[in-house]
Short mmCIF file of C-alpha atoms and ligand atoms in Angstrom, two decimals:
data_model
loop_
_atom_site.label_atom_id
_atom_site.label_comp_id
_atom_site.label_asym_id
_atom_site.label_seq_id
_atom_site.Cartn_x
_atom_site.Cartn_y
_atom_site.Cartn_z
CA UNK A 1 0.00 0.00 0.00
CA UNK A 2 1.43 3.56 -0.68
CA UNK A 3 0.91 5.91 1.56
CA UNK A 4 2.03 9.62 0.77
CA UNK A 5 1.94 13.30 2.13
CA UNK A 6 2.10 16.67 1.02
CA UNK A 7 2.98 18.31 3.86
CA UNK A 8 2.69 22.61 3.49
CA UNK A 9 3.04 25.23 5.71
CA UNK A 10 -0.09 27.33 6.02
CA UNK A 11 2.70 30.81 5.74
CA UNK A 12 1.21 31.66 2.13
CA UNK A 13 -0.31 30.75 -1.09
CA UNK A 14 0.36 27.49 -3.07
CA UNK A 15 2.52 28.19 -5.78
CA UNK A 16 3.61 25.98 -8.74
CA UNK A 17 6.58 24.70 -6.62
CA UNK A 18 4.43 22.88 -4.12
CA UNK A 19 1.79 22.63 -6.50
CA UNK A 20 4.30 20.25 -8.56
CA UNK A 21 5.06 18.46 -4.89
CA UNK A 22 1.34 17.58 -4.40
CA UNK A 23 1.12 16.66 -7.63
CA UNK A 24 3.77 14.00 -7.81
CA UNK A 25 2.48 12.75 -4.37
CA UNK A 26 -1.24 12.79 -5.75
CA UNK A 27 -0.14 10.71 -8.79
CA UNK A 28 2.05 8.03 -6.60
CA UNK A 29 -0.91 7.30 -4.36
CA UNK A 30 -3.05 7.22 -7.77
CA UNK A 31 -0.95 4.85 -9.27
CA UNK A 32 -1.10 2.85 -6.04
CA UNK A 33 -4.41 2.12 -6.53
CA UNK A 34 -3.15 -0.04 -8.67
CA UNK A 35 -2.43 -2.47 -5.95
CA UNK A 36 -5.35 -1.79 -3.33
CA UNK A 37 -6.14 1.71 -2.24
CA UNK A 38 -3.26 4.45 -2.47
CA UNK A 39 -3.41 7.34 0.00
CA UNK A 40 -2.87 11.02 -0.22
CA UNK A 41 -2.78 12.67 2.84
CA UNK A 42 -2.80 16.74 3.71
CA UNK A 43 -0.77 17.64 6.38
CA UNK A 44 -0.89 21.11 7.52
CA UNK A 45 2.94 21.89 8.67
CA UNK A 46 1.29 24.40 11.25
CA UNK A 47 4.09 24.29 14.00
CA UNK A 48 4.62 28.03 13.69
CA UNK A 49 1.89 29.43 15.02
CA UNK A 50 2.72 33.43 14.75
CA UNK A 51 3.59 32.52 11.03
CA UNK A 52 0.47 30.01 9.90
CA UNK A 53 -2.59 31.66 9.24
CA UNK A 54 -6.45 30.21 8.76
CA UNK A 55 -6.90 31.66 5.47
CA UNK A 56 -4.14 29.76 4.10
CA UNK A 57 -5.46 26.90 5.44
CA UNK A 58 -8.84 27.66 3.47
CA UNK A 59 -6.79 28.34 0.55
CA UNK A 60 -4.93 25.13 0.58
CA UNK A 61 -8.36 23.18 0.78
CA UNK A 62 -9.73 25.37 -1.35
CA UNK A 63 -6.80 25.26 -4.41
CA UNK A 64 -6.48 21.18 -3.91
CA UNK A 65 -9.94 20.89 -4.90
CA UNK A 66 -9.86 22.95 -7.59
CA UNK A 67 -7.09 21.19 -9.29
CA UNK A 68 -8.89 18.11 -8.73
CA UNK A 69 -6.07 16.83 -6.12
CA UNK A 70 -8.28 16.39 -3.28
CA UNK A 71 -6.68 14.56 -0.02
CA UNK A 72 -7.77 11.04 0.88
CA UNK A 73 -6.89 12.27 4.63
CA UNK A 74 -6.38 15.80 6.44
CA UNK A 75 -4.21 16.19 9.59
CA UNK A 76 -3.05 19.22 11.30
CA UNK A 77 0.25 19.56 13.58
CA UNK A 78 -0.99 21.89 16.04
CA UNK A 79 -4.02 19.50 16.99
CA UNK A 80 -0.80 16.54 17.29
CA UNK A 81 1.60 18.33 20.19
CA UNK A 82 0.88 15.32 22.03
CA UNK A 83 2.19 12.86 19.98
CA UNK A 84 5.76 15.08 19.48
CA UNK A 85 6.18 15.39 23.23
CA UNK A 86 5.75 11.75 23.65
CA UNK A 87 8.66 11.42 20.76
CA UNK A 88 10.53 14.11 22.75
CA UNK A 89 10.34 11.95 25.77
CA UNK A 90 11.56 9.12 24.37
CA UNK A 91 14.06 10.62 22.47
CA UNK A 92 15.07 12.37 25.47
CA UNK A 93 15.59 9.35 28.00
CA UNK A 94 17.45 7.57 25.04
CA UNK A 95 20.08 10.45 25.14
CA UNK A 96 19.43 11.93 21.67
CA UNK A 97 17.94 15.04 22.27
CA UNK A 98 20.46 17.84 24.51
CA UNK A 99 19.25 21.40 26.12
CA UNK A 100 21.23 24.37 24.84
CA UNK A 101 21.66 27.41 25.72
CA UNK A 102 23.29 29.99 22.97
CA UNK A 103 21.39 33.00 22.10
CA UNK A 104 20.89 33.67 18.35
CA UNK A 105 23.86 36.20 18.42
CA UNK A 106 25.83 33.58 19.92
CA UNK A 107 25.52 31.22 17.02
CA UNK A 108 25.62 33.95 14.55
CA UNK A 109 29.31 34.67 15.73
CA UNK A 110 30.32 31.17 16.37
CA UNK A 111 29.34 30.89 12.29
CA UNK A 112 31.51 33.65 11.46
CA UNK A 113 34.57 32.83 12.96
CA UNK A 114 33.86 28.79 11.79
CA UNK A 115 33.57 30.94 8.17
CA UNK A 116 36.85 33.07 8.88
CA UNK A 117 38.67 30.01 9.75
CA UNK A 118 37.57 28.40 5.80
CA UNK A 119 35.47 25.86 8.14
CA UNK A 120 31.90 24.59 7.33
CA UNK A 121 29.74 26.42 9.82
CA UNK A 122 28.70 23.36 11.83
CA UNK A 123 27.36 24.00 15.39
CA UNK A 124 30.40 22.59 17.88
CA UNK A 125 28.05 20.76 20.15
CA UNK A 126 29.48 23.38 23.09
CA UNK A 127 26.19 22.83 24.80
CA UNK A 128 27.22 19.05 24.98
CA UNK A 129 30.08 19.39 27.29
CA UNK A 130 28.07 21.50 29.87
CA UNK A 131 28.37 20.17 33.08
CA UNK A 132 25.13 19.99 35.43
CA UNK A 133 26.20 23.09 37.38
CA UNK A 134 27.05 25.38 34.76
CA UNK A 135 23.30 24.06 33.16
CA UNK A 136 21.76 25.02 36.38
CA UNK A 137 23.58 28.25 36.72
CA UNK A 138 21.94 29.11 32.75
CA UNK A 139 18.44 27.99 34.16
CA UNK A 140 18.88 30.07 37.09
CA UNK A 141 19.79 33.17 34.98
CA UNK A 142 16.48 32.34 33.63
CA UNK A 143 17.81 31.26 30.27
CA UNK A 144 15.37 28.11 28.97
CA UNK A 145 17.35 25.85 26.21
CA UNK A 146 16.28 25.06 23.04
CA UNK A 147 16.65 21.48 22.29
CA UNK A 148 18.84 19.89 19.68
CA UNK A 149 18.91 16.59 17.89
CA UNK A 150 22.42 14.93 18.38
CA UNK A 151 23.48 12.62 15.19
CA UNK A 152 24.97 9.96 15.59
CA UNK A 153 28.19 10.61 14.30
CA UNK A 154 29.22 6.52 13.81
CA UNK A 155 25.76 5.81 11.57
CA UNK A 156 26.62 6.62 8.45
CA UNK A 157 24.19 8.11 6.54
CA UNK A 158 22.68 6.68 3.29
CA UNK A 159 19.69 6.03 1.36
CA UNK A 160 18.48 5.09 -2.06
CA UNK A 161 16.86 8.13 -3.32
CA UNK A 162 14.15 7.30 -5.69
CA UNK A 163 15.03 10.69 -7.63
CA UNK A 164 18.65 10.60 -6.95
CA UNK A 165 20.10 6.93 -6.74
CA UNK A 166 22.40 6.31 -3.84
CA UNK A 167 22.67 9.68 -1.52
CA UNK A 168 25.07 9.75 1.76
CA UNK A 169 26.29 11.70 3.99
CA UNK A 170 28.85 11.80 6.84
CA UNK A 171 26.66 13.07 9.46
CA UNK A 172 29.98 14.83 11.04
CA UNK A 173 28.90 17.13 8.07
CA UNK A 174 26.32 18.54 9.75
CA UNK A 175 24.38 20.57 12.96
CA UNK A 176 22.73 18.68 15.65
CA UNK A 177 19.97 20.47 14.39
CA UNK A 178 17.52 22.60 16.46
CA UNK A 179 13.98 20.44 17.01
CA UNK A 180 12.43 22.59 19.36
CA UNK A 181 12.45 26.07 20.55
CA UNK A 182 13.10 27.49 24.15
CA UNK A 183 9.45 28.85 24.71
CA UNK A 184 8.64 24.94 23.68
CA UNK A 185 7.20 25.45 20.16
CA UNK A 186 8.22 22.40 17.52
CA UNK A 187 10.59 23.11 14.40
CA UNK A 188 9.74 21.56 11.26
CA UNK A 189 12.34 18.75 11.50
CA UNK A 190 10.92 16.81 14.68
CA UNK A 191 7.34 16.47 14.08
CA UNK A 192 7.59 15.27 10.24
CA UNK A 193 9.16 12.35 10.64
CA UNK A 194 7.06 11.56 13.92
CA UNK A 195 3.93 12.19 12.14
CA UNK A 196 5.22 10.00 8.98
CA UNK A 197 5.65 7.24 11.15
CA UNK A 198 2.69 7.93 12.26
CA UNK A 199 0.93 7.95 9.24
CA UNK A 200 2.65 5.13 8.19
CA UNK A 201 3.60 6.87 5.27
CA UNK A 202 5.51 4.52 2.76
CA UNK A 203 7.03 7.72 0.08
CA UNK A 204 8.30 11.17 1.27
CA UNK A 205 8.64 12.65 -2.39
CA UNK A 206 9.59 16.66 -2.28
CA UNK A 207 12.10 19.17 -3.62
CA UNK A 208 15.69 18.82 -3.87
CA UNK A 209 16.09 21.28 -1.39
CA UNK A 210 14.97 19.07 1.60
CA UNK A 211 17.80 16.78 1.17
CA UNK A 212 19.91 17.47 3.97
CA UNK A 213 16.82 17.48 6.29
CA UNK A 214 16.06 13.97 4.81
CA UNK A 215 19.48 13.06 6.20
CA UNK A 216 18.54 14.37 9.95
CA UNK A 217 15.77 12.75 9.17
CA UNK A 218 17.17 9.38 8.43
CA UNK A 219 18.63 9.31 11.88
CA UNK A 220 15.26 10.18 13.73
CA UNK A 221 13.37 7.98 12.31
CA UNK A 222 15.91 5.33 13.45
CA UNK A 223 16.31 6.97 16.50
CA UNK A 224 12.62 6.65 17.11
CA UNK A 225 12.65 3.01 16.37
CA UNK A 226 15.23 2.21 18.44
CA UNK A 227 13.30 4.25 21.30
CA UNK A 228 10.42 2.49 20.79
CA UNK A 229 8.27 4.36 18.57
CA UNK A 230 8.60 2.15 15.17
CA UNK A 231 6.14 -1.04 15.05
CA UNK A 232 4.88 -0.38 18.25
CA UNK A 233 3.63 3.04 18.21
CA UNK A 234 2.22 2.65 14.78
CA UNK A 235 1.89 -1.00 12.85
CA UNK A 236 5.20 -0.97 10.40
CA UNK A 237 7.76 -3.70 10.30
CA UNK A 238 10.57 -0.50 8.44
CA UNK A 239 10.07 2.75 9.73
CA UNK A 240 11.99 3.90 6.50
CA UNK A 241 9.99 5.63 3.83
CA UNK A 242 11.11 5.75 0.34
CA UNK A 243 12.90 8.95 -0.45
CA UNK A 244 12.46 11.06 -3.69
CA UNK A 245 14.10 14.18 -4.11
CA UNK A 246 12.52 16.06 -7.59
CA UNK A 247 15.03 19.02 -8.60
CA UNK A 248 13.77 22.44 -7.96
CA UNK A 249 11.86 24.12 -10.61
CA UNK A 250 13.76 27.26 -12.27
CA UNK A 251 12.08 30.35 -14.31
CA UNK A 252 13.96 30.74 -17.94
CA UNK A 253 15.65 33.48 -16.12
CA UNK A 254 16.55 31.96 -13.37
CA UNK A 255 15.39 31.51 -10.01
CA UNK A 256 11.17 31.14 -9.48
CA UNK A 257 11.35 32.97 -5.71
CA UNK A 258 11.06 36.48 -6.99
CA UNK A 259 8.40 35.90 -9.25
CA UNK A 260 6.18 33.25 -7.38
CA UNK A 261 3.21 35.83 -6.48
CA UNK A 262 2.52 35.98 -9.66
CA UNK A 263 2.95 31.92 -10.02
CA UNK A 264 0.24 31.26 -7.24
CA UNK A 265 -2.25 29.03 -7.67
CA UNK A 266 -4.74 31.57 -7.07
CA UNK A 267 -2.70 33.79 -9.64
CA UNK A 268 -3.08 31.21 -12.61
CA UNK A 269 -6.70 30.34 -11.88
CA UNK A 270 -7.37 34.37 -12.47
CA UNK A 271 -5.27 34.37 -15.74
CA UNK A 272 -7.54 31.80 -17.06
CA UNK A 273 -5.42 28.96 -16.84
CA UNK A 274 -7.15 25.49 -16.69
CA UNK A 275 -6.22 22.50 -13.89
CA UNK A 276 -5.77 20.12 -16.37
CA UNK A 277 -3.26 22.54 -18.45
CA UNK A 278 -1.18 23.27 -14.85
CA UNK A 279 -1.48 19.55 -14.18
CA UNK A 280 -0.13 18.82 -17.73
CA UNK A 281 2.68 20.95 -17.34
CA UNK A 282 4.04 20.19 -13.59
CA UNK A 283 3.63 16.61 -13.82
CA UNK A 284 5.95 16.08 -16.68
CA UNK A 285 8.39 19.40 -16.57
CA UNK A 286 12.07 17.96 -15.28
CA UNK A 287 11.22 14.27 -16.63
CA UNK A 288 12.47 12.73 -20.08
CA UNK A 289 8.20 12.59 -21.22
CA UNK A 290 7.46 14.81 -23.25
CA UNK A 291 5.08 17.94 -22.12
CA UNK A 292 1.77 17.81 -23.46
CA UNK A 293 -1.68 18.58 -23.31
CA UNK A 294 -3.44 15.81 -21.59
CA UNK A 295 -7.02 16.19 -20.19
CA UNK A 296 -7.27 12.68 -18.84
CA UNK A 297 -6.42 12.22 -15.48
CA UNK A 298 -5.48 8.35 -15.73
CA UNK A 299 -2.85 9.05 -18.50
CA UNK A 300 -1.25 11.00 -16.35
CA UNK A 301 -1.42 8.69 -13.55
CA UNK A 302 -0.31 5.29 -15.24
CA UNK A 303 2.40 7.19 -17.09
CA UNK A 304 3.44 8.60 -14.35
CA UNK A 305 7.31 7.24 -13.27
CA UNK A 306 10.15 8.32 -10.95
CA UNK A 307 12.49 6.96 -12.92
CA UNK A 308 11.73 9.67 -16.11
CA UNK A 309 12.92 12.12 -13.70
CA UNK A 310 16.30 13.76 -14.16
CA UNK A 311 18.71 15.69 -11.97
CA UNK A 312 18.67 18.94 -14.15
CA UNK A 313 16.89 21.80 -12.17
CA UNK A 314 13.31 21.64 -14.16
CA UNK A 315 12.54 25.11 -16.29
CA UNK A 316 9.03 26.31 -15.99
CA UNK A 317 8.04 28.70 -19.25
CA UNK A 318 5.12 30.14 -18.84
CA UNK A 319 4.57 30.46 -22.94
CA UNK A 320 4.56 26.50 -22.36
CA UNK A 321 1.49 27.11 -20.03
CA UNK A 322 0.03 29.03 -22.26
CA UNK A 323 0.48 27.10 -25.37
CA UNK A 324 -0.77 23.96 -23.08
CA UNK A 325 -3.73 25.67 -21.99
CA UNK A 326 -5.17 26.35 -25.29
CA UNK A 327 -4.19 23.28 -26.53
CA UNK A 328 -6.53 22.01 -23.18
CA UNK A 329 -9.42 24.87 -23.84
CA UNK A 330 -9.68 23.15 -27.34
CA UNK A 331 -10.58 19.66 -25.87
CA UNK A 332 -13.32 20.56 -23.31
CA UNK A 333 -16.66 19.56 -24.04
CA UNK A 334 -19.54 21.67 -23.59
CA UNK A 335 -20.84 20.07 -20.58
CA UNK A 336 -17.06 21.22 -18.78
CA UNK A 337 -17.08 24.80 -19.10
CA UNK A 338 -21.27 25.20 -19.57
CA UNK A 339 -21.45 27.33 -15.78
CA UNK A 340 -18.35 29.41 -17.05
CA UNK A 341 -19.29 30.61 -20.44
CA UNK A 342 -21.93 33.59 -21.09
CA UNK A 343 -26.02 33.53 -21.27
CA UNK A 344 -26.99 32.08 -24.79
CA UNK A 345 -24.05 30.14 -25.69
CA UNK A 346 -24.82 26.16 -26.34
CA UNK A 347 -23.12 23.44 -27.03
CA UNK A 348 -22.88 24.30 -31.03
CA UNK A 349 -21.74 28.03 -30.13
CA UNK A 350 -19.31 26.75 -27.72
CA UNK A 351 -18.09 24.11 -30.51
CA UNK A 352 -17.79 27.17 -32.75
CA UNK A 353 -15.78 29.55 -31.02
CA UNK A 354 -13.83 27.14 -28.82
CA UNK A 355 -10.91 26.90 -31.30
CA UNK A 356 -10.38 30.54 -31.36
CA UNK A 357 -9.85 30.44 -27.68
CA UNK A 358 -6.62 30.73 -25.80
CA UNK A 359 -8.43 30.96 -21.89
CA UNK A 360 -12.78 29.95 -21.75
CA UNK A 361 -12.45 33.69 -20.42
CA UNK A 362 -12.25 34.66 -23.80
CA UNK A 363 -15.64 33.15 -24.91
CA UNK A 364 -17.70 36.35 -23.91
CA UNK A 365 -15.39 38.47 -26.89
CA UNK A 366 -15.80 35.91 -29.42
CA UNK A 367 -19.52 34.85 -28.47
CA UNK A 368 -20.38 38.49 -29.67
CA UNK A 369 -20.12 37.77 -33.36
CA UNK A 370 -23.18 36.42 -32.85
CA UNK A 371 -25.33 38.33 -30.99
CA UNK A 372 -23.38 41.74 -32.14
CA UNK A 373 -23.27 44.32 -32.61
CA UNK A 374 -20.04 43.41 -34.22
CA UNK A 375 -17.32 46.03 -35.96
CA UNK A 376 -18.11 47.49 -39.29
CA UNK A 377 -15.61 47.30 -41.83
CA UNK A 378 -14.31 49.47 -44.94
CA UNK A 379 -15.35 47.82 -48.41
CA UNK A 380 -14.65 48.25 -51.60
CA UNK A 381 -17.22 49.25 -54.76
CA UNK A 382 -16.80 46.23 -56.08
CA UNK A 383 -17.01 44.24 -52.68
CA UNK A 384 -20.17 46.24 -51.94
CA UNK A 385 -21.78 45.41 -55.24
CA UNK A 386 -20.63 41.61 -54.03
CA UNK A 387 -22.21 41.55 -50.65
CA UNK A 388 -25.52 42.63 -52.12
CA UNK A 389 -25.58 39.85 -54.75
CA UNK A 390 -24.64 37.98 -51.12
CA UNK A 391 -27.50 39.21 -49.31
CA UNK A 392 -29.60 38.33 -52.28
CA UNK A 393 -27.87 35.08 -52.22
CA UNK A 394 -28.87 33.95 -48.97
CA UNK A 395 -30.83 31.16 -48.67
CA UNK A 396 -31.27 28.95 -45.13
CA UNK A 397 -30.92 25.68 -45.26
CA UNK A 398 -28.98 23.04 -42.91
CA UNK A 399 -26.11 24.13 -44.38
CA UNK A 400 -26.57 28.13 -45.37
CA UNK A 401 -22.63 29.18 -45.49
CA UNK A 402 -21.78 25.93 -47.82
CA UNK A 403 -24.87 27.10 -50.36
CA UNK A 404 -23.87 31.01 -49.90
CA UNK A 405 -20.17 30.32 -51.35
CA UNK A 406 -21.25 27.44 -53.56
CA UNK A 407 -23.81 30.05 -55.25
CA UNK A 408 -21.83 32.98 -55.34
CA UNK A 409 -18.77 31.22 -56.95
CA UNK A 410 -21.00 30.29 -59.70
CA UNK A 411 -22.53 33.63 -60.12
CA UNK A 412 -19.60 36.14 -59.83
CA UNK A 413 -16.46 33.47 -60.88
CA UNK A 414 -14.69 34.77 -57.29
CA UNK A 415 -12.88 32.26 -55.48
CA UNK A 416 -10.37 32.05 -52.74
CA UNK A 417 -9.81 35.02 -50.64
CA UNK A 418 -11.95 37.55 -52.95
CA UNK A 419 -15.41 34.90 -51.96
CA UNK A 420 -14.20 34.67 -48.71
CA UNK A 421 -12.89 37.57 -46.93
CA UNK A 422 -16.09 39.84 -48.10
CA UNK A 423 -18.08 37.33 -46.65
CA UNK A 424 -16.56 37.07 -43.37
CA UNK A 425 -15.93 40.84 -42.54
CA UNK A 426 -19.61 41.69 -43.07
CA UNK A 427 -20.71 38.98 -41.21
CA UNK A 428 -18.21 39.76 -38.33
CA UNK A 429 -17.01 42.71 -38.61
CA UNK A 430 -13.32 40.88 -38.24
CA UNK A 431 -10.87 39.09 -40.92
CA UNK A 432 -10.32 35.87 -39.01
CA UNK A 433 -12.28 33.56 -36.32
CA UNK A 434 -14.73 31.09 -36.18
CA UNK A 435 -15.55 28.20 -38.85
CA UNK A 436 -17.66 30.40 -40.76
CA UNK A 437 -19.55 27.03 -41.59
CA UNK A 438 -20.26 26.48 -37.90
CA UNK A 439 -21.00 30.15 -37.19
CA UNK A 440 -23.60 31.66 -39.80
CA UNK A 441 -26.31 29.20 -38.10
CA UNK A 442 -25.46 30.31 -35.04
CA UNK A 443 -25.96 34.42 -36.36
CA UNK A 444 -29.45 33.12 -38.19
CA UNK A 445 -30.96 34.17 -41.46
CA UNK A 446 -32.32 37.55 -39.96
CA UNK A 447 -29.26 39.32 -38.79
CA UNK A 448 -27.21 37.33 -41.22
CA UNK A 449 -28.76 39.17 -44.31
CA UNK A 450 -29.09 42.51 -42.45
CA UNK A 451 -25.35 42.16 -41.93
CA UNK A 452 -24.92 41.86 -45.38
CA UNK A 453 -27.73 44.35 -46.48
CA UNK A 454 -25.18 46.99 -43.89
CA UNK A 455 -22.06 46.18 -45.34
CA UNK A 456 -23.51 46.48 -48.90
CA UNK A 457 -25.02 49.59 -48.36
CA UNK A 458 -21.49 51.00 -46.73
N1 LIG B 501 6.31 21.98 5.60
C1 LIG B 501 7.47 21.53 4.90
C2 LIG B 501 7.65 22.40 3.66
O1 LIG B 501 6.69 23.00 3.24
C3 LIG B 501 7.27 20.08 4.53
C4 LIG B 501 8.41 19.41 3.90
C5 LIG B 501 8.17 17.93 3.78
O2 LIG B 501 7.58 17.52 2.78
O3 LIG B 501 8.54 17.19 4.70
O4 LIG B 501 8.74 22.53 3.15
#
């Protein structure tokens, strides 16, 4: 059974970075339906209570759904302090938690002069060598610790990355990092891997940039088994998830930080761009499939493969978005975009104008060809004469464009452009658009010939 999370912080709105992150978690659980019933599970990352906010919450919910991603399970860390202090404990009577006592400034400096020396800036584990007295002295200056994790600096570090391929690390490499803050409050690190345990979550796939925190990670989640919190505390033989690290997604410029406001979920959904073109786009940008427009779900899900996915940071383009989206727009049936599109349009309107459209936005400009009024154009004499042996022309039938040209051909010799174009600007005031065939049925025989009568008349 697969079992996987996306796990955001509540600090802001979903851009396509974690967008791409639930995605790729949505389609593993998807595709482990395959073998009994996959799970994707929300997990607010709500630890930081001055930072998280409600309304991101909502908008989390609310953007999921939209996209059609919606969670097979919700849990939220601030209603699961519990279940961290009882990992805390544990952690703590097994020795692999230690109070310290440096102030921000403190560790600031201590970077510095690690920096100065040409040293990595690795936290020296002072706080380890306190003795009991000088801890009670702090305490009695009223300075509460923060707690660290302390690595195990014998375990080597390793895992099979399902991105990546082998990935290790010396853990002398890095900080006993911070788990929990001095006025008690949880850091990120802790509380993930208790509540994937927890969750008996089977794949942990996010960005590149978590990898070193996968390696802390590594060791907690061992350090929690060995403490007693593996099959015990929830029913798993490994407490070992699968890793996958996907590389970060870049602009064509660059970096995506500066511009991600604009790359918001909320953002896309207002420039008209549909779920099924984002979805298109993030789940096969940075993998060796090729990007294209693909409006069914299950393609997407059995096609879906960690092992298309390459090391090169991925390169969002948001022409590519664009070009995907209309590409999408094209394919929707009537019955998809019915409660977005404009009083009066039906399914043959919508089948008329739809390949004109870039965004379903757009159907309100384009729908007005039919009802008008629509832009009068400049014509010639000769064009003028023309349209009136049009309007004359005009006879309804089940096909009234086809018998329009077909008789006109044969009474003035035009072809081409010159039987066309005439045609087309009286009828729509423009010199390009709609299948003309699919769109003088849609105008009717009334306003049709008074169009033409117009025109003719100049
Ligand atoms: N809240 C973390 C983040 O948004 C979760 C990382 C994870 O997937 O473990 O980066």
């Amino acid at each position: 059974m697969i079992v996987t999370r996306f796990a955001p912080s509540p600090t802001g709105r979903l851009h396509v970075g974690n967008l791409r992150t639930a995605l790729h978690n949505w389609l593993l659980a998807r595709k482990g339906d395959e073998d009994g019933a996959g799970r994707f599970l929300l997990r607010i990352d709500d630890t930081d209570a001055e930072r998280s906010r409600e309304e991101y919450v909502d908008a989390i919910r609310e953007d999921l759904a939209w996209l059609g991603l919606e969670p097979d399970g919700e849990f939220r860390q601030s209603e699961r302090l519990d279940l961290y202090e009882a990992a805390f404990e544990k952690l703590k009577a097994a020795g692999r938690v230690y109070p310290a006592y440096e102030t921000a400034q403190e560790l600031e400096l201590k970077r510095k002069i690690a920096l100065g020396r040409g040293k990595p800036p690795i936290y020296d584990r002072a706080a380890l060598s306190l003795t009991e007295e000088e801890r009670a002295a702090k305490e009695a200056e009223g300075i509460s610790p923060h707690w660290r994790f302390k690595l195990d600096h014998e375990e080597f570090i390793d895992w099979e990355d399902a991105v990546r391929g082998p990935v290790k690390f010396d853990p002398a490499t890095l900080s006993d990092p911070v788990i929990r803050r001095a006025d008690g409050s949880w850091l990120y690190m802790l509380p993930s891997v208790v509540d994937d345990l927890n969750m008996q979550v089977t794949d942990v796939l996010r960005g590149e940039d978590h990898v070193s925190n996968t390696a802390v990670q590594v060791q907690m989640f061992g350090a929690l088994h060995d403490a007693g919190l593996g099959p015990d505390h929830c029913d798993i033989v490994d407490p070992f998830p699968r890793f996958g690290h996907t590389a970060l997604l870049v602009g064509k410029e660059g970096k995506l930080s500066k511009r991600l406001g604009s790359l918001s979920c909320d953002a896309l959904r207002e420039q008209g761009m549909e779920p099924e073109a984002i979805l298109s786009l993030l789940a096969r940008l940075g993998t060796s499939q090729p990007v294209e427009p693909i409006a069914d779900r299950q393609v997407l899900i059995d096609t879906f493969d960690l092992e298309t996915f390459g090391r090169a940071p991925a390169k969002f383009d948001d022409a590519e978005l664009e070009r995907l989206n209309a590409a999408i727009v094209h394919q929707l049936d009537f019955a998809e975009v019915e409660d977005r599109l404009p009083d009066g349009i039906d399914a043959a309107g919508w089948h008329a104008i739809r390949p004109n459209l870039s965004h379903v936005g757009e159907a309100a400009e384009w729908w007005r060809l039919v009802t008008g009024p629509i832009d009068s154009c400049e014509f010639s004499e000769d064009d003028r004469e023309y349209l009136a042996q049009a309007a004359d022309a005009l006879e309804w039938s089940d096909n009234p464009w086809g018998d329009l040209t077909s008789a006109l051909k044969e009474r003035t010799g035009r072809k081409g452009k010159a039987l066309f174009l005439p045609l087309r600007q009286a009828l729509t005031g423009m010199d390009h658009g709609p299948d003309m065939g699919e769109l003088l049925p849609l105008i009717g025989e009334q306003e049709a010939r008074a169009r033409l009568d117009k025109a003719a008349a100049g």
